[in-house]
């Protein structure tokens, strides 16, 4: 398989509104589409400890784990605390710094950059919507295939709706326009970040892209909190490369 090339805009998560939110550990923060539509980002959850839904994914990890787009590092920190070999990568320096502060190991890299131990990772994670990185799920799945060992596992979190959307977005804290286009020097008035491509996919779309890039589904599950409708839960899919041994059952 030829090496995947980096889509344009993969470094735009380094924009100030995102870095500011990670340093403070709180939002509001959004992805703003060009038509003005806003996707809320769960900064507080990302900056907290791994929750039960996260643990449902982490408990399935095998071998050394690569967390792609690790953000502030809660998954890396949890796996490290369990004594698991784990590395996070992120294009945001603030994310890498916060991961390190939690006791996790992380590198300031894009998934499309050269990475340590390519072809030998036991598990890769694409959680918190990170299947959208680069705006091209097919290219991202092809690149991730280069990183895993032949028997490796990829765990992806998908959108709960039946989506297959490629858009251009900016990271936006929602305050810039409201406060008069940044008059003054308050950090909360920072302009939105530069536009970059992003994607959102549901499980059905993910499985189409997976089939086209040599992956086969191993497991699917939804995690809903007590009292929460399953339709409002978080959705996960684990995948294996077709060249690998079949996933064990039971």
JSON list of N, CA, C and O in Angstrom, two decimals, residues 5-13 31 110-112 126 129-141 164-169 195-201 209:
[
{"chain": "A", "resi": 5, "resn": "UNK", "atom": "N", "xyz": [-0.65, 10.43, 2.10]},
{"chain": "A", "resi": 5, "resn": "UNK", "atom": "CA", "xyz": [-0.13, 11.79, 2.23]},
{"chain": "A", "resi": 5, "resn": "UNK", "atom": "C", "xyz": [-1.05, 12.60, 3.12]},
{"chain": "A", "resi": 5, "resn": "UNK", "atom": "O", "xyz": [-2.23, 12.34, 3.22]},
{"chain": "A", "resi": 6, "resn": "UNK", "atom": "N", "xyz": [-0.48, 13.61, 3.75]},
{"chain": "A", "resi": 6, "resn": "UNK", "atom": "CA", "xyz": [-1.25, 14.42, 4.70]},
{"chain": "A", "resi": 6, "resn": "UNK", "atom": "C", "xyz": [-2.23, 15.31, 3.98]},
{"chain": "A", "resi": 6, "resn": "UNK", "atom": "O", "xyz": [-1.85, 16.06, 3.09]},
{"chain": "A", "resi": 7, "resn": "UNK", "atom": "N", "xyz": [-3.51, 15.25, 4.32]},
{"chain": "A", "resi": 7, "resn": "UNK", "atom": "CA", "xyz": [-4.46, 16.21, 3.75]},
{"chain": "A", "resi": 7, "resn": "UNK", "atom": "C", "xyz": [-4.12, 17.61, 4.23]},
{"chain": "A", "resi": 7, "resn": "UNK", "atom": "O", "xyz": [-3.52, 17.79, 5.28]},
{"chain": "A", "resi": 8, "resn": "UNK", "atom": "N", "xyz": [-4.50, 18.62, 3.47]},
{"chain": "A", "resi": 8, "resn": "UNK", "atom": "CA", "xyz": [-4.24, 19.98, 3.92]},
{"chain": "A", "resi": 8, "resn": "UNK", "atom": "C", "xyz": [-5.02, 20.29, 5.18]},
{"chain": "A", "resi": 8, "resn": "UNK", "atom": "O", "xyz": [-6.10, 19.77, 5.40]},
{"chain": "A", "resi": 9, "resn": "UNK", "atom": "N", "xyz": [-4.45, 21.15, 6.01]},
{"chain": "A", "resi": 9, "resn": "UNK", "atom": "CA", "xyz": [-5.17, 21.63, 7.17]},
{"chain": "A", "resi": 9, "resn": "UNK", "atom": "C", "xyz": [-5.10, 20.75, 8.39]},
{"chain": "A", "resi": 9, "resn": "UNK", "atom": "O", "xyz": [-5.80, 20.99, 9.37]},
{"chain": "A", "resi": 10, "resn": "UNK", "atom": "N", "xyz": [-4.26, 19.68, 8.38]},
{"chain": "A", "resi": 10, "resn": "UNK", "atom": "CA", "xyz": [-4.25, 18.78, 9.52]},
{"chain": "A", "resi": 10, "resn": "UNK", "atom": "C", "xyz": [-3.66, 19.43, 10.76]},
{"chain": "A", "resi": 10, "resn": "UNK", "atom": "O", "xyz": [-3.82, 18.90, 11.86]},
{"chain": "A", "resi": 11, "resn": "UNK", "atom": "N", "xyz": [-2.99, 20.57, 10.64]},
{"chain": "A", "resi": 11, "resn": "UNK", "atom": "CA", "xyz": [-2.41, 21.22, 11.81]},
{"chain": "A", "resi": 11, "resn": "UNK", "atom": "C", "xyz": [-3.30, 22.31, 12.40]},
{"chain": "A", "resi": 11, "resn": "UNK", "atom": "O", "xyz": [-2.92, 22.97, 13.35]},
{"chain": "A", "resi": 12, "resn": "UNK", "atom": "N", "xyz": [-4.50, 22.50, 11.88]},
{"chain": "A", "resi": 12, "resn": "UNK", "atom": "CA", "xyz": [-5.30, 23.65, 12.29]},
{"chain": "A", "resi": 12, "resn": "UNK", "atom": "C", "xyz": [-5.84, 23.55, 13.71]},
{"chain": "A", "resi": 12, "resn": "UNK", "atom": "O", "xyz": [-6.32, 24.53, 14.26]},
{"chain": "A", "resi": 13, "resn": "UNK", "atom": "N", "xyz": [-5.79, 22.37, 14.32]},
{"chain": "A", "resi": 13, "resn": "UNK", "atom": "CA", "xyz": [-6.21, 22.24, 15.71]},
{"chain": "A", "resi": 13, "resn": "UNK", "atom": "C", "xyz": [-5.24, 22.95, 16.66]},
{"chain": "A", "resi": 13, "resn": "UNK", "atom": "O", "xyz": [-5.52, 23.07, 17.85]},
{"chain": "A", "resi": 31, "resn": "UNK", "atom": "N", "xyz": [-16.84, 23.50, 16.50]},
{"chain": "A", "resi": 31, "resn": "UNK", "atom": "CA", "xyz": [-16.44, 23.51, 15.11]},
{"chain": "A", "resi": 31, "resn": "UNK", "atom": "C", "xyz": [-17.51, 24.28, 14.36]},
{"chain": "A", "resi": 31, "resn": "UNK", "atom": "O", "xyz": [-18.69, 23.91, 14.40]},
{"chain": "A", "resi": 110, "resn": "UNK", "atom": "N", "xyz": [1.34, 15.02, 13.44]},
{"chain": "A", "resi": 110, "resn": "UNK", "atom": "CA", "xyz": [0.16, 14.58, 12.72]},
{"chain": "A", "resi": 110, "resn": "UNK", "atom": "C", "xyz": [0.27, 13.08, 12.48]},
{"chain": "A", "resi": 110, "resn": "UNK", "atom": "O", "xyz": [1.36, 12.52, 12.40]},
{"chain": "A", "resi": 111, "resn": "UNK", "atom": "N", "xyz": [-0.88, 12.42, 12.36]},
{"chain": "A", "resi": 111, "resn": "UNK", "atom": "CA", "xyz": [-0.87, 11.00, 12.03]},
{"chain": "A", "resi": 111, "resn": "UNK", "atom": "C", "xyz": [-0.21, 10.76, 10.68]},
{"chain": "A", "resi": 111, "resn": "UNK", "atom": "O", "xyz": [0.29, 9.65, 10.41]},
{"chain": "A", "resi": 112, "resn": "UNK", "atom": "N", "xyz": [-0.17, 11.77, 9.82]},
{"chain": "A", "resi": 112, "resn": "UNK", "atom": "CA", "xyz": [0.43, 11.62, 8.50]},
{"chain": "A", "resi": 112, "resn": "UNK", "atom": "C", "xyz": [1.94, 11.90, 8.51]},
{"chain": "A", "resi": 112, "resn": "UNK", "atom": "O", "xyz": [2.60, 11.77, 7.47]},
{"chain": "A", "resi": 126, "resn": "UNK", "atom": "N", "xyz": [-9.15, 6.02, 17.44]},
{"chain": "A", "resi": 126, "resn": "UNK", "atom": "CA", "xyz": [-9.70, 7.20, 16.78]},
{"chain": "A", "resi": 126, "resn": "UNK", "atom": "C", "xyz": [-11.02, 7.51, 17.46]},
{"chain": "A", "resi": 126, "resn": "UNK", "atom": "O", "xyz": [-12.10, 7.22, 16.94]},
{"chain": "A", "resi": 129, "resn": "UNK", "atom": "N", "xyz": [-14.55, 11.55, 17.75]},
{"chain": "A", "resi": 129, "resn": "UNK", "atom": "CA", "xyz": [-14.74, 12.12, 16.42]},
{"chain": "A", "resi": 129, "resn": "UNK", "atom": "C", "xyz": [-13.50, 12.20, 15.57]},
{"chain": "A", "resi": 129, "resn": "UNK", "atom": "O", "xyz": [-13.54, 12.78, 14.47]},
{"chain": "A", "resi": 130, "resn": "UNK", "atom": "N", "xyz": [-12.39, 11.61, 16.03]},
{"chain": "A", "resi": 130, "resn": "UNK", "atom": "CA", "xyz": [-11.13, 11.77, 15.31]},
{"chain": "A", "resi": 130, "resn": "UNK", "atom": "C", "xyz": [-11.06, 11.02, 13.99]},
{"chain": "A", "resi": 130, "resn": "UNK", "atom": "O", "xyz": [-10.10, 11.20, 13.23]},
{"chain": "A", "resi": 131, "resn": "UNK", "atom": "N", "xyz": [-12.07, 10.22, 13.67]},
{"chain": "A", "resi": 131, "resn": "UNK", "atom": "CA", "xyz": [-12.15, 9.67, 12.32]},
{"chain": "A", "resi": 131, "resn": "UNK", "atom": "C", "xyz": [-12.28, 10.80, 11.30]},
{"chain": "A", "resi": 131, "resn": "UNK", "atom": "O", "xyz": [-12.03, 10.63, 10.11]},
{"chain": "A", "resi": 132, "resn": "UNK", "atom": "N", "xyz": [-12.64, 12.00, 11.76]},
{"chain": "A", "resi": 132, "resn": "UNK", "atom": "CA", "xyz": [-12.76, 13.17, 10.89]},
{"chain": "A", "resi": 132, "resn": "UNK", "atom": "C", "xyz": [-11.45, 13.84, 10.54]},
{"chain": "A", "resi": 132, "resn": "UNK", "atom": "O", "xyz": [-11.43, 14.75, 9.69]},
{"chain": "A", "resi": 133, "resn": "UNK", "atom": "N", "xyz": [-10.34, 13.44, 11.15]},
{"chain": "A", "resi": 133, "resn": "UNK", "atom": "CA", "xyz": [-9.05, 14.10, 10.93]},
{"chain": "A", "resi": 133, "resn": "UNK", "atom": "C", "xyz": [-8.72, 14.14, 9.43]},
{"chain": "A", "resi": 133, "resn": "UNK", "atom": "O", "xyz": [-8.73, 13.11, 8.75]},
{"chain": "A", "resi": 134, "resn": "UNK", "atom": "N", "xyz": [-8.41, 15.32, 8.94]},
{"chain": "A", "resi": 134, "resn": "UNK", "atom": "CA", "xyz": [-8.03, 15.50, 7.54]},
{"chain": "A", "resi": 134, "resn": "UNK", "atom": "C", "xyz": [-9.19, 15.59, 6.58]},
{"chain": "A", "resi": 134, "resn": "UNK", "atom": "O", "xyz": [-8.98, 15.87, 5.40]},
{"chain": "A", "resi": 135, "resn": "UNK", "atom": "N", "xyz": [-10.41, 15.33, 7.06]},
{"chain": "A", "resi": 135, "resn": "UNK", "atom": "CA", "xyz": [-11.57, 15.43, 6.19]},
{"chain": "A", "resi": 135, "resn": "UNK", "atom": "C", "xyz": [-11.72, 14.32, 5.19]},
{"chain": "A", "resi": 135, "resn": "UNK", "atom": "O", "xyz": [-12.55, 14.41, 4.28]},
{"chain": "A", "resi": 136, "resn": "UNK", "atom": "N", "xyz": [-10.96, 13.22, 5.34]},
{"chain": "A", "resi": 136, "resn": "UNK", "atom": "CA", "xyz": [-10.99, 12.13, 4.37]},
{"chain": "A", "resi": 136, "resn": "UNK", "atom": "C", "xyz": [-10.85, 10.81, 5.13]},
{"chain": "A", "resi": 136, "resn": "UNK", "atom": "O", "xyz": [-9.74, 10.31, 5.33]},
{"chain": "A", "resi": 137, "resn": "UNK", "atom": "N", "xyz": [-11.97, 10.21, 5.59]},
{"chain": "A", "resi": 137, "resn": "UNK", "atom": "CA", "xyz": [-11.88, 8.97, 6.37]},
{"chain": "A", "resi": 137, "resn": "UNK", "atom": "C", "xyz": [-11.16, 7.85, 5.64]},
{"chain": "A", "resi": 137, "resn": "UNK", "atom": "O", "xyz": [-10.44, 7.06, 6.27]},
{"chain": "A", "resi": 138, "resn": "UNK", "atom": "N", "xyz": [-11.33, 7.78, 4.34]},
{"chain": "A", "resi": 138, "resn": "UNK", "atom": "CA", "xyz": [-10.67, 6.71, 3.60]},
{"chain": "A", "resi": 138, "resn": "UNK", "atom": "C", "xyz": [-9.15, 6.86, 3.68]},
{"chain": "A", "resi": 138, "resn": "UNK", "atom": "O", "xyz": [-8.43, 5.88, 3.92]},
{"chain": "A", "resi": 139, "resn": "UNK", "atom": "N", "xyz": [-8.63, 8.07, 3.49]},
{"chain": "A", "resi": 139, "resn": "UNK", "atom": "CA", "xyz": [-7.19, 8.29, 3.59]},
{"chain": "A", "resi": 139, "resn": "UNK", "atom": "C", "xyz": [-6.69, 8.02, 5.00]},
{"chain": "A", "resi": 139, "resn": "UNK", "atom": "O", "xyz": [-5.59, 7.47, 5.19]},
{"chain": "A", "resi": 140, "resn": "UNK", "atom": "N", "xyz": [-7.47, 8.40, 6.00]},
{"chain": "A", "resi": 140, "resn": "UNK", "atom": "CA", "xyz": [-7.06, 8.18, 7.38]},
{"chain": "A", "resi": 140, "resn": "UNK", "atom": "C", "xyz": [-7.02, 6.69, 7.71]},
{"chain": "A", "resi": 140, "resn": "UNK", "atom": "O", "xyz": [-6.09, 6.21, 8.37]},
{"chain": "A", "resi": 141, "resn": "UNK", "atom": "N", "xyz": [-8.01, 5.93, 7.25]},
{"chain": "A", "resi": 141, "resn": "UNK", "atom": "CA", "xyz": [-8.00, 4.49, 7.48]},
{"chain": "A", "resi": 141, "resn": "UNK", "atom": "C", "xyz": [-6.82, 3.82, 6.77]},
{"chain": "A", "resi": 141, "resn": "UNK", "atom": "O", "xyz": [-6.20, 2.89, 7.29]},
{"chain": "A", "resi": 164, "resn": "UNK", "atom": "N", "xyz": [-22.51, 10.92, 6.69]},
{"chain": "A", "resi": 164, "resn": "UNK", "atom": "CA", "xyz": [-21.31, 10.81, 5.87]},
{"chain": "A", "resi": 164, "resn": "UNK", "atom": "C", "xyz": [-21.06, 12.20, 5.30]},
{"chain": "A", "resi": 164, "resn": "UNK", "atom": "O", "xyz": [-21.51, 12.54, 4.21]},
{"chain": "A", "resi": 165, "resn": "UNK", "atom": "N", "xyz": [-20.37, 13.01, 6.08]},
{"chain": "A", "resi": 165, "resn": "UNK", "atom": "CA", "xyz": [-20.29, 14.44, 5.81]},
{"chain": "A", "resi": 165, "resn": "UNK", "atom": "C", "xyz": [-18.83, 14.89, 5.77]},
{"chain": "A", "resi": 165, "resn": "UNK", "atom": "O", "xyz": [-18.05, 14.59, 6.66]},
{"chain": "A", "resi": 166, "resn": "UNK", "atom": "N", "xyz": [-18.49, 15.62, 4.71]},
{"chain": "A", "resi": 166, "resn": "UNK", "atom": "CA", "xyz": [-17.16, 16.25, 4.62]},
{"chain": "A", "resi": 166, "resn": "UNK", "atom": "C", "xyz": [-17.38, 17.75, 4.52]},
{"chain": "A", "resi": 166, "resn": "UNK", "atom": "O", "xyz": [-18.13, 18.21, 3.65]},
{"chain": "A", "resi": 167, "resn": "UNK", "atom": "N", "xyz": [-16.76, 18.48, 5.41]},
{"chain": "A", "resi": 167, "resn": "UNK", "atom": "CA", "xyz": [-17.03, 19.91, 5.52]},
{"chain": "A", "resi": 167, "resn": "UNK", "atom": "C", "xyz": [-15.73, 20.67, 5.77]},
{"chain": "A", "resi": 167, "resn": "UNK", "atom": "O", "xyz": [-14.70, 20.08, 6.07]},
{"chain": "A", "resi": 168, "resn": "UNK", "atom": "N", "xyz": [-15.83, 21.98, 5.62]},
{"chain": "A", "resi": 168, "resn": "UNK", "atom": "CA", "xyz": [-14.74, 22.87, 6.04]},
{"chain": "A", "resi": 168, "resn": "UNK", "atom": "C", "xyz": [-15.20, 23.56, 7.32]},
{"chain": "A", "resi": 168, "resn": "UNK", "atom": "O", "xyz": [-16.32, 24.07, 7.38]},
{"chain": "A", "resi": 169, "resn": "UNK", "atom": "N", "xyz": [-14.35, 23.57, 8.33]},
{"chain": "A", "resi": 169, "resn": "UNK", "atom": "CA", "xyz": [-14.73, 24.11, 9.63]},
{"chain": "A", "resi": 169, "resn": "UNK", "atom": "C", "xyz": [-13.61, 24.98, 10.18]},
{"chain": "A", "resi": 169, "resn": "UNK", "atom": "O", "xyz": [-12.47, 24.97, 9.69]},
{"chain": "A", "resi": 195, "resn": "UNK", "atom": "N", "xyz": [-9.56, 27.91, 8.59]},
{"chain": "A", "resi": 195, "resn": "UNK", "atom": "CA", "xyz": [-10.42, 26.82, 8.13]},
{"chain": "A", "resi": 195, "resn": "UNK", "atom": "C", "xyz": [-9.62, 25.56, 7.79]},
{"chain": "A", "resi": 195, "resn": "UNK", "atom": "O", "xyz": [-8.47, 25.65, 7.35]},
{"chain": "A", "resi": 196, "resn": "UNK", "atom": "N", "xyz": [-10.24, 24.41, 8.00]},
{"chain": "A", "resi": 196, "resn": "UNK", "atom": "CA", "xyz": [-9.58, 23.15, 7.67]},
{"chain": "A", "resi": 196, "resn": "UNK", "atom": "C", "xyz": [-10.66, 22.11, 7.37]},
{"chain": "A", "resi": 196, "resn": "UNK", "atom": "O", "xyz": [-11.81, 22.24, 7.80]},
{"chain": "A", "resi": 197, "resn": "UNK", "atom": "N", "xyz": [-10.31, 21.04, 6.64]},
{"chain": "A", "resi": 197, "resn": "UNK", "atom": "CA", "xyz": [-11.30, 20.02, 6.30]},
{"chain": "A", "resi": 197, "resn": "UNK", "atom": "C", "xyz": [-11.55, 19.08, 7.47]},
{"chain": "A", "resi": 197, "resn": "UNK", "atom": "O", "xyz": [-10.63, 18.74, 8.23]},
{"chain": "A", "resi": 198, "resn": "UNK", "atom": "N", "xyz": [-12.80, 18.66, 7.61]},
{"chain": "A", "resi": 198, "resn": "UNK", "atom": "CA", "xyz": [-13.19, 17.76, 8.68]},
{"chain": "A", "resi": 198, "resn": "UNK", "atom": "C", "xyz": [-14.26, 16.82, 8.13]},
{"chain": "A", "resi": 198, "resn": "UNK", "atom": "O", "xyz": [-14.86, 17.09, 7.08]},
{"chain": "A", "resi": 199, "resn": "UNK", "atom": "N", "xyz": [-14.47, 15.71, 8.80]},
{"chain": "A", "resi": 199, "resn": "UNK", "atom": "CA", "xyz": [-15.49, 14.75, 8.37]},
{"chain": "A", "resi": 199, "resn": "UNK", "atom": "C", "xyz": [-16.23, 14.23, 9.59]},
{"chain": "A", "resi": 199, "resn": "UNK", "atom": "O", "xyz": [-15.66, 14.16, 10.69]},
{"chain": "A", "resi": 200, "resn": "UNK", "atom": "N", "xyz": [-17.48, 13.87, 9.38]},
{"chain": "A", "resi": 200, "resn": "UNK", "atom": "CA", "xyz": [-18.26, 13.15, 10.40]},
{"chain": "A", "resi": 200, "resn": "UNK", "atom": "C", "xyz": [-18.91, 11.95, 9.72]},
{"chain": "A", "resi": 200, "resn": "UNK", "atom": "O", "xyz": [-19.53, 12.09, 8.67]},
{"chain": "A", "resi": 201, "resn": "UNK", "atom": "N", "xyz": [-18.74, 10.79, 10.33]},
{"chain": "A", "resi": 201, "resn": "UNK", "atom": "CA", "xyz": [-19.31, 9.57, 9.75]},
{"chain": "A", "resi": 201, "resn": "UNK", "atom": "C", "xyz": [-20.00, 8.75, 10.83]},
{"chain": "A", "resi": 201, "resn": "UNK", "atom": "O", "xyz": [-19.52, 8.66, 11.96]},
{"chain": "A", "resi": 209, "resn": "UNK", "atom": "N", "xyz": [-16.18, 2.77, 4.18]},
{"chain": "A", "resi": 209, "resn": "UNK", "atom": "CA", "xyz": [-14.79, 3.18, 4.01]},
{"chain": "A", "resi": 209, "resn": "UNK", "atom": "C", "xyz": [-13.83, 2.09, 4.45]},
{"chain": "A", "resi": 209, "resn": "UNK", "atom": "O", "xyz": [-12.78, 1.88, 3.84]}
]
